[in-house]
Amino acid sequence: AINTKKDLNPWERTENISLCLNSAKAIGCTVVNIGTQDIAEGRPHLVLGLIFQIIKIQLLSDLNLKKTPQLVELVEENQDVEELMGLAPEKLLLKWMNFHLKKAGYEKQVTNFSSDVKDGEAYAYLLNVLAPEHSTDVTIEIKDPSERAKKVLEQAEKLDCKRYLSPEDIVEGSANLNLAFVAQLFHQRNGFSDEGGSKTPISFAEMITEDEETSREERCFRLWINSLGAATYVDNVFDDVTNGLNCNQVIKIGKELRFSLVNVAGTDIVQGNKKLLLAFLWQLMRYTMLQVLNNLRSHWQGEEITEADILSWANRKVKKRGLTSQAVSFKDKNLSNGIFFLELLSAVEPRVVDWSLVTKGETEEEKKLNATYIISVARKLGCSIFLLLEDIIEVNQKMMLILAASIMNWSLQQQSDTESIVSDDGDVSYVREDGYSNAQNDDEDVKQV
């Protein structure tokens, strides 16, 4: 979906940046205050901030029990495995570091990657445990922080750890660079007993039974919440939203918004009832999307937009462009081949889909290719979506609705943001700032729905 030709026009450059930002958002980056123009202008602090977020997500990607079962060694006697699973990757990395520092006889507790490591002493102790063959007590005994930091990095280099930082970065307490350094140490040598396959860690990991669909929904809602720019960052929905700030009040507001909350109380949020939490968050996500759509067409007459309206709008768009697909519902199994959504994307913006890349969607592999392309094209267009390709292939009704609503939202925004000119046939043709014109009539579409 990336525009790769040598000379890109402004529209194509904006598409690439939109794809970048929406994809970054979909893996957990915070891009609330970053727009396409910021990246186009190359604003250093915003560009560097985004790049570090992407690097950080990659560096911490193995800090979970699924990918590194040996992490169960960090579980303390008075702690459950679930508590460990609920820790943010950055906190888990600190816990790993302190676990080894305690074994090394280091009496202090490292609580951050800045002031607590700037003297290099913690690193000296950590390397003594992780790589005794490359370390000596001489490093610990060095008094000058800069000299100690230099020695630490020399020892780390013997572990094939990339030098993300200089001795000056350690002494100055650069939090980002120090975090990257510790994460690299974890990747190269985590120091757990019998890394090849200790029976105890693996048996613990096998006890963790996580429904795949539940896991996908948790990811979707978590990333959606974080994309809203709230002050509180959510690392795990089932752990981080259980305080609810005021759980009874949350339920009360939900009922005022006409959510289905029969036999649901604030205690269900406090106790982290997964099924009820996911149901509540789905209703909140759905309500938010419908409100956005209603606000965009607030100058029109008529009742509020419903799920049926979104389906009807999508079918009308596709049919109006002379395309053939139609969806019976958002759980229509025919949607699994991806053709309908590709035709819908093409209907709202003909230039966005390269049909030479589209398959017939007859085999599982072809469906996978189409689903991947749908997600990329939607993000390239400017849609903010958090679903996975499995959601399309398996026709997850909830995610199908949100995908269609996101495309509708983008289409309505184009009408709101551009100058409308009524043509002779009563249709609306509007001209965008980039010079492209688009023959659409979302106003009329919604009225007829």
Coordinates of C-alpha atoms in Angstrom, one line a residue:
A1 CA 0.0 0.0 0.0
I2 CA 3.0 2.3 0.2
N3 CA 3.5 4.7 -2.6
T4 CA 7.1 4.0 -3.6
K5 CA 7.7 5.8 -6.9
K6 CA 10.5 8.4 -7.0
D7 CA 8.4 11.6 -7.4
L8 CA 5.3 11.6 -5.2
N9 CA 2.6 14.2 -5.5
P10 CA 1.3 15.9 -2.2
W11 CA -1.6 13.5 -2.1
E12 CA 0.6 10.4 -2.3
R13 CA 3.0 11.7 0.3
T14 CA 0.1 12.4 2.7
E15 CA -1.2 8.9 2.1
N16 CA 2.2 7.4 3.1
I17 CA 2.3 9.5 6.2
S18 CA -1.3 8.6 7.1
L19 CA -0.4 5.0 6.7
C20 CA 2.6 5.5 9.0
L21 CA 0.7 7.3 11.8
N22 CA -2.3 5.0 11.8
S23 CA -0.1 1.9 11.8
A24 CA 2.0 3.4 14.6
K25 CA -1.2 4.0 16.5
A26 CA -2.3 0.4 15.9
I27 CA 0.8 -1.0 17.6
G28 CA 0.5 1.2 20.7
C29 CA 2.2 4.5 19.8
T30 CA 0.7 7.7 21.1
V31 CA 0.2 10.0 18.2
V32 CA -2.4 12.3 19.5
N33 CA -0.4 15.5 19.0
I34 CA 1.2 14.4 15.7
G35 CA -0.3 15.2 12.3
T36 CA 0.7 14.4 8.8
Q37 CA 1.9 18.0 8.3
D38 CA 4.3 17.6 11.3
I39 CA 6.0 14.6 9.7
A40 CA 6.0 16.2 6.3
E41 CA 7.8 19.2 7.7
G42 CA 10.2 17.0 9.6
R43 CA 9.7 18.5 13.0
P44 CA 12.6 16.9 15.0
H45 CA 11.1 16.4 18.4
L46 CA 8.0 14.9 17.0
V47 CA 9.8 12.7 14.5
L48 CA 12.3 11.5 17.1
G49 CA 9.6 10.9 19.7
L50 CA 7.6 8.7 17.2
I51 CA 10.8 6.8 16.2
F52 CA 11.7 6.0 19.8
Q53 CA 8.1 4.8 20.6
I54 CA 8.4 2.3 17.7
I55 CA 11.9 1.2 18.8
K56 CA 10.7 0.8 22.4
I57 CA 7.7 -1.4 21.4
Q58 CA 10.1 -3.6 19.4
L59 CA 12.7 -3.8 22.2
L60 CA 10.1 -4.7 24.8
S61 CA 8.1 -7.1 22.6
D62 CA 9.6 -10.3 24.2
L63 CA 8.9 -9.1 27.8
N64 CA 5.8 -11.3 28.3
L65 CA 5.2 -14.9 29.5
K66 CA 4.2 -16.1 26.0
K67 CA 7.5 -15.3 24.4
T68 CA 9.7 -15.7 27.5
P69 CA 8.2 -18.3 29.8
Q70 CA 11.3 -18.1 32.1
L71 CA 9.9 -14.7 33.3
V72 CA 7.9 -16.7 35.9
E73 CA 11.1 -16.9 37.9
L74 CA 10.4 -13.3 38.8
V75 CA 7.2 -14.3 40.6
E76 CA 7.6 -13.7 44.3
E77 CA 6.2 -15.9 47.1
N78 CA 3.3 -13.6 47.9
Q79 CA 2.6 -12.8 44.2
D80 CA 0.4 -14.5 41.6
V81 CA 1.5 -15.2 38.0
E82 CA -1.5 -13.0 36.9
E83 CA 0.1 -10.0 38.7
L84 CA 3.3 -10.5 36.8
M85 CA 1.3 -10.7 33.5
G86 CA -0.4 -7.4 34.3
L87 CA 2.9 -5.4 34.5
A88 CA 3.8 -3.0 31.8
P89 CA 6.8 -4.2 29.8
E90 CA 8.9 -1.3 31.1
K91 CA 8.1 -2.3 34.7
L92 CA 8.8 -5.9 34.0
L93 CA 12.2 -5.0 32.7
L94 CA 12.9 -3.1 35.9
K95 CA 11.8 -6.1 37.9
W96 CA 14.1 -8.3 35.9
M97 CA 17.0 -6.0 36.5
N98 CA 16.3 -5.8 40.3
F99 CA 15.9 -9.6 40.4
H100 CA 19.5 -10.1 39.2
L101 CA 20.9 -7.1 41.2
K102 CA 19.6 -8.7 44.4
K103 CA 21.4 -11.9 43.6
A104 CA 24.6 -9.8 42.9
G105 CA 24.4 -8.2 46.4
Y106 CA 23.4 -4.8 45.2
E107 CA 21.5 -3.2 48.0
K108 CA 19.7 -0.4 46.2
Q109 CA 16.4 -0.7 44.3
V110 CA 16.4 0.6 40.7
T111 CA 13.1 2.3 40.0
N112 CA 13.9 4.2 36.8
F113 CA 16.3 4.3 33.8
S114 CA 17.6 7.7 34.6
S115 CA 18.8 8.9 38.1
D116 CA 19.1 5.4 39.5
V117 CA 21.6 4.2 36.9
K118 CA 23.5 7.3 36.1
D119 CA 26.5 6.4 38.3
G120 CA 26.9 3.1 36.4
E121 CA 27.1 1.1 39.6
A122 CA 23.9 -0.9 39.0
Y123 CA 25.2 -1.8 35.5
A124 CA 28.5 -3.1 36.9
Y125 CA 26.7 -5.4 39.3
L126 CA 24.2 -6.5 36.7
L127 CA 27.0 -7.5 34.2
N128 CA 28.8 -9.4 36.9
V129 CA 25.8 -11.6 37.2
L130 CA 24.9 -11.9 33.6
A131 CA 28.4 -12.2 32.1
P132 CA 30.9 -13.1 34.8
E133 CA 33.4 -14.2 32.2
H134 CA 33.6 -10.7 30.9
S135 CA 33.3 -8.8 34.2
T136 CA 35.4 -8.1 37.2
D137 CA 35.0 -6.3 40.6
V138 CA 37.4 -3.7 39.3
T139 CA 34.5 -2.0 37.5
I140 CA 32.5 -1.7 40.7
E141 CA 35.5 -0.3 42.5
I142 CA 36.1 2.5 40.0
K143 CA 35.1 5.8 41.7
D144 CA 34.7 8.1 38.7
P145 CA 31.2 7.6 37.1
S146 CA 32.4 8.4 33.6
E147 CA 35.2 5.8 33.8
R148 CA 32.9 3.2 35.3
A149 CA 30.3 3.9 32.5
K150 CA 33.1 3.5 29.9
K151 CA 34.1 0.1 31.4
V152 CA 30.5 -1.0 31.6
L153 CA 30.0 -0.4 27.9
E154 CA 33.2 -2.2 27.0
Q155 CA 32.0 -5.3 28.9
A156 CA 28.5 -5.0 27.3
E157 CA 30.2 -4.9 23.8
K158 CA 31.6 -8.4 24.5
L159 CA 28.0 -9.6 24.8
D160 CA 27.4 -8.3 21.3
C161 CA 25.1 -5.6 22.7
K162 CA 24.7 -2.7 20.3
R163 CA 25.8 0.6 21.7
Y164 CA 22.6 2.6 22.0
L165 CA 24.4 5.0 24.3
S166 CA 27.7 6.5 25.2
P167 CA 29.3 6.9 28.7
E168 CA 28.0 10.4 28.7
D169 CA 24.4 9.2 28.2
I170 CA 24.7 7.0 31.2
V171 CA 26.2 9.7 33.4
E172 CA 23.6 12.2 32.2
G173 CA 20.8 9.7 32.9
S174 CA 19.2 9.6 29.4
A175 CA 16.1 7.6 30.2
N176 CA 15.3 6.5 26.6
L177 CA 18.8 5.4 25.8
N178 CA 19.3 3.6 29.1
L179 CA 16.0 1.7 28.7
A180 CA 17.1 0.6 25.2
F181 CA 20.5 -0.6 26.6
V182 CA 18.9 -2.7 29.4
A183 CA 16.4 -4.1 26.9
Q184 CA 19.3 -5.2 24.7
L185 CA 21.0 -6.8 27.6
F186 CA 17.8 -8.8 28.3
H187 CA 17.6 -9.9 24.7
Q188 CA 21.2 -11.1 24.6
R189 CA 21.3 -12.8 28.0
N190 CA 18.4 -12.8 30.3
G191 CA 20.2 -14.8 33.0
F192 CA 17.4 -17.1 33.9
S193 CA 18.2 -20.7 34.9
D194 CA 18.2 -23.3 32.1
E195 CA 17.1 -20.9 29.3
G196 CA 16.7 -23.8 26.9
G197 CA 13.7 -25.3 28.6
S198 CA 13.2 -25.5 32.4
K199 CA 10.2 -27.6 33.2
T200 CA 9.0 -25.3 35.9
P201 CA 8.6 -22.1 33.8
I202 CA 7.0 -23.9 30.9
S203 CA 4.5 -25.6 33.2
F204 CA 3.6 -22.2 34.6
A205 CA 3.2 -20.8 31.1
E206 CA 1.0 -23.8 30.2
M207 CA -1.3 -22.9 33.0
I208 CA -2.1 -19.5 31.4
T209 CA -5.1 -20.3 29.2
E210 CA -6.1 -17.3 27.2
D211 CA -8.9 -17.4 24.7
E212 CA -7.6 -16.1 21.4
E213 CA -10.7 -14.0 20.6
T214 CA -10.6 -12.5 24.1
S215 CA -7.0 -11.6 23.6
R216 CA -7.6 -9.9 20.3
E217 CA -10.5 -7.9 21.7
E218 CA -8.4 -6.8 24.7
R219 CA -5.7 -5.7 22.3
C220 CA -8.2 -3.8 20.2
F221 CA -9.9 -1.9 23.1
R222 CA -6.5 -1.2 24.8
L223 CA -5.0 0.4 21.7
W224 CA -8.3 2.3 21.0
I225 CA -8.3 3.7 24.6
N226 CA -4.7 4.8 24.4
S227 CA -5.3 6.4 21.0
L228 CA -7.8 8.8 22.6
G229 CA -5.0 10.6 24.4
A230 CA -6.3 10.0 28.0
A231 CA -3.9 10.9 30.8
T232 CA -3.8 7.3 32.0
Y233 CA -2.0 4.8 29.7
V234 CA -3.5 1.3 29.6
D235 CA -1.0 -1.6 29.4
N236 CA -3.6 -4.3 30.1
V237 CA -7.4 -3.7 30.0
F238 CA -8.2 -6.4 32.6
D239 CA -5.9 -4.9 35.1
D240 CA -5.7 -1.2 34.4
V241 CA -9.4 -0.3 34.1
T242 CA -10.5 -2.2 37.2
N243 CA -10.3 0.9 39.4
G244 CA -12.7 2.7 37.0
L245 CA -12.0 5.9 39.1
N246 CA -15.5 5.3 40.4
C247 CA -16.9 2.0 39.2
N248 CA -20.5 2.6 40.3
Q249 CA -20.5 5.9 38.6
V250 CA -19.2 4.2 35.4
I251 CA -22.2 1.8 35.4
K252 CA -24.6 4.7 36.1
I253 CA -23.3 6.7 33.1
G254 CA -23.4 3.5 31.0
K255 CA -27.0 3.1 31.7
E256 CA -27.7 6.7 30.9
L257 CA -26.1 6.1 27.5
R258 CA -28.5 3.1 27.1
F259 CA -25.8 0.5 27.3
S260 CA -27.0 -3.1 27.9
L261 CA -25.9 -3.5 31.6
V262 CA -28.4 -6.0 33.0
N263 CA -27.2 -7.4 36.3
V264 CA -23.9 -5.6 35.9
A265 CA -22.5 -3.6 38.9
G266 CA -19.4 -1.6 39.8
T267 CA -18.0 -4.7 41.6
D268 CA -17.8 -6.5 38.3
I269 CA -15.3 -3.8 37.1
V270 CA -13.4 -3.9 40.3
Q271 CA -13.1 -7.7 40.1
G272 CA -11.9 -7.6 36.5
N273 CA -14.7 -9.7 35.1
K274 CA -13.2 -10.2 31.5
K275 CA -16.5 -11.0 29.8
L276 CA -18.4 -8.0 31.2
L277 CA -15.4 -5.6 30.8
L278 CA -15.1 -6.5 27.1
A279 CA -18.9 -6.2 26.6
F280 CA -18.9 -2.7 28.3
L281 CA -15.9 -1.5 26.3
W282 CA -17.4 -2.7 23.1
Q283 CA -20.5 -0.7 23.7
L284 CA -18.4 2.3 24.6
M285 CA -16.4 2.0 21.4
R286 CA -19.5 1.6 19.3
Y287 CA -21.3 4.5 21.0
T288 CA -18.2 6.8 20.4
M289 CA -18.1 5.9 16.7
L290 CA -21.8 6.4 16.2
Q291 CA -21.5 9.8 18.0
V292 CA -18.7 10.9 15.7
L293 CA -20.8 9.9 12.7
N294 CA -23.8 11.8 14.0
N295 CA -21.7 14.9 14.7
L296 CA -20.5 14.9 11.1
R297 CA -24.0 14.9 9.7
S298 CA -25.6 17.1 12.5
H299 CA -26.7 19.6 9.9
W300 CA -28.9 17.0 8.3
Q301 CA -32.5 16.2 9.3
G302 CA -33.4 12.8 10.5
E303 CA -32.8 10.3 13.3
E304 CA -29.5 9.2 14.6
I305 CA -27.3 6.8 12.6
T306 CA -27.6 3.1 13.5
E307 CA -25.7 0.0 12.6
A308 CA -28.3 -0.7 9.9
D309 CA -27.7 2.7 8.5
I310 CA -23.9 2.1 8.2
L311 CA -24.5 -1.2 6.4
S312 CA -27.0 0.4 4.0
W313 CA -24.6 3.3 3.4
A314 CA -21.8 0.9 2.6
N315 CA -23.9 -1.1 0.2
R316 CA -25.2 2.0 -1.5
K317 CA -21.7 3.4 -1.9
V318 CA -20.5 0.2 -3.6
K319 CA -23.6 -0.1 -5.8
K320 CA -23.4 3.6 -6.8
R321 CA -19.9 3.1 -8.2
G322 CA -21.1 0.2 -10.4
L323 CA -19.3 -2.4 -8.3
T324 CA -20.9 -5.8 -7.6
S325 CA -20.5 -6.8 -3.9
Q326 CA -23.2 -6.4 -1.3
A327 CA -23.2 -7.3 2.3
V328 CA -26.3 -8.9 3.9
S329 CA -25.0 -8.0 7.4
F330 CA -21.8 -7.5 9.3
K331 CA -21.7 -11.2 10.0
D332 CA -22.1 -12.2 6.4
K333 CA -19.5 -14.9 5.8
N334 CA -19.0 -13.7 2.3
L335 CA -17.1 -10.7 3.8
S336 CA -14.3 -13.1 4.6
N337 CA -12.8 -12.8 1.1
G338 CA -12.3 -9.0 1.6
I339 CA -13.7 -8.0 -1.8
F340 CA -16.6 -6.0 -0.3
F341 CA -14.4 -3.8 1.8
L342 CA -11.9 -3.3 -1.0
E343 CA -14.8 -2.2 -3.3
L344 CA -16.1 0.1 -0.5
L345 CA -12.6 1.7 -0.1
S346 CA -12.5 2.1 -3.9
A347 CA -16.0 3.6 -3.9
V348 CA -15.1 6.4 -1.4
E349 CA -11.7 7.0 -3.1
P350 CA -11.1 5.3 -6.5
R351 CA -7.3 5.9 -6.5
V352 CA -6.6 4.2 -3.1
V353 CA -6.9 0.5 -4.2
D354 CA -4.5 -1.1 -6.6
W355 CA -6.6 -3.9 -8.1
S356 CA -3.6 -5.7 -9.5
L357 CA -2.8 -6.6 -5.8
V358 CA -6.2 -7.9 -5.0
T359 CA -6.8 -11.7 -5.1
K360 CA -10.1 -13.6 -5.7
G361 CA -10.2 -14.4 -2.0
E362 CA -11.0 -18.1 -2.6
T363 CA -8.3 -19.8 -0.5
E364 CA -7.2 -19.0 3.0
E365 CA -3.9 -17.5 1.7
E366 CA -5.8 -15.3 -0.7
K367 CA -8.1 -14.2 2.1
K368 CA -5.2 -13.4 4.2
L369 CA -3.6 -11.3 1.5
N370 CA -6.8 -9.3 0.9
A371 CA -7.4 -8.8 4.6
T372 CA -3.8 -7.5 5.1
Y373 CA -4.3 -5.1 2.1
I374 CA -7.7 -3.8 3.4
I375 CA -6.1 -2.8 6.7
S376 CA -3.2 -1.1 5.0
V377 CA -5.4 0.7 2.5
A378 CA -7.8 1.9 5.2
R379 CA -5.0 3.3 7.3
K380 CA -3.4 4.8 4.2
L381 CA -6.7 6.5 3.5
G382 CA -6.7 8.0 7.0
C383 CA -8.9 5.5 8.9
S384 CA -8.0 4.8 12.5
I385 CA -8.6 1.1 13.0
F386 CA -7.3 -1.5 15.4
L387 CA -8.6 -4.8 14.0
L388 CA -6.4 -7.7 12.9
L389 CA -6.5 -9.6 9.6
E390 CA -8.0 -12.6 11.5
D391 CA -11.0 -10.4 12.4
I392 CA -11.7 -10.0 8.7
I393 CA -11.1 -13.6 7.7
E394 CA -13.3 -14.9 10.6
V395 CA -15.9 -12.1 10.0
N396 CA -15.8 -10.7 13.5
Q397 CA -19.2 -8.9 13.5
K398 CA -18.1 -6.2 15.9
M399 CA -14.9 -5.4 14.1
M400 CA -16.6 -5.4 10.7
L401 CA -19.0 -2.7 11.9
I402 CA -16.1 -0.6 13.3
L403 CA -14.2 -1.0 10.0
A404 CA -17.2 0.1 7.9
A405 CA -18.0 2.9 10.3
S406 CA -14.4 4.2 10.1
I407 CA -14.5 4.3 6.3
M408 CA -17.9 6.1 6.5
N409 CA -16.4 8.5 9.0
W410 CA -13.5 9.3 6.7
S411 CA -15.9 9.8 3.7
L412 CA -18.2 12.1 5.7
Q413 CA -15.2 14.1 6.9
Q414 CA -14.1 14.7 3.3
Q415 CA -17.5 16.3 2.6
S416 CA -17.3 18.4 5.8
D417 CA -13.7 19.6 5.0
T418 CA -14.2 20.5 1.3
E419 CA -16.1 22.9 -0.9
S420 CA -19.3 21.2 -2.2
I421 CA -20.6 22.1 -5.7
V422 CA -24.0 20.7 -6.8
S423 CA -23.8 19.3 -10.4
D424 CA -26.6 19.2 -13.0
D425 CA -27.8 15.8 -11.9
G426 CA -28.2 16.8 -8.3
D427 CA -25.1 14.9 -7.1
V428 CA -22.4 16.5 -5.2
S429 CA -18.9 16.8 -6.5
Y430 CA -16.3 18.3 -4.2
V431 CA -12.8 19.4 -4.8
R432 CA -10.1 18.6 -2.2
E433 CA -7.1 20.8 -1.3
D434 CA -4.8 18.5 -3.2
G435 CA -6.6 19.2 -6.4
Y436 CA -8.4 15.8 -6.8
S437 CA -12.1 15.8 -7.2
N438 CA -14.5 13.2 -6.0
A439 CA -18.1 12.6 -7.1
Q440 CA -19.8 11.7 -3.8
N441 CA -23.1 12.5 -2.1
D442 CA -22.9 11.3 1.4
D443 CA -25.6 13.8 2.4
E444 CA -28.0 12.2 0.0
D445 CA -26.8 8.7 0.8
V446 CA -27.7 9.1 4.5
K447 CA -31.0 10.8 3.8
Q448 CA -32.0 7.9 1.6
V449 CA -30.9 5.3 4.2

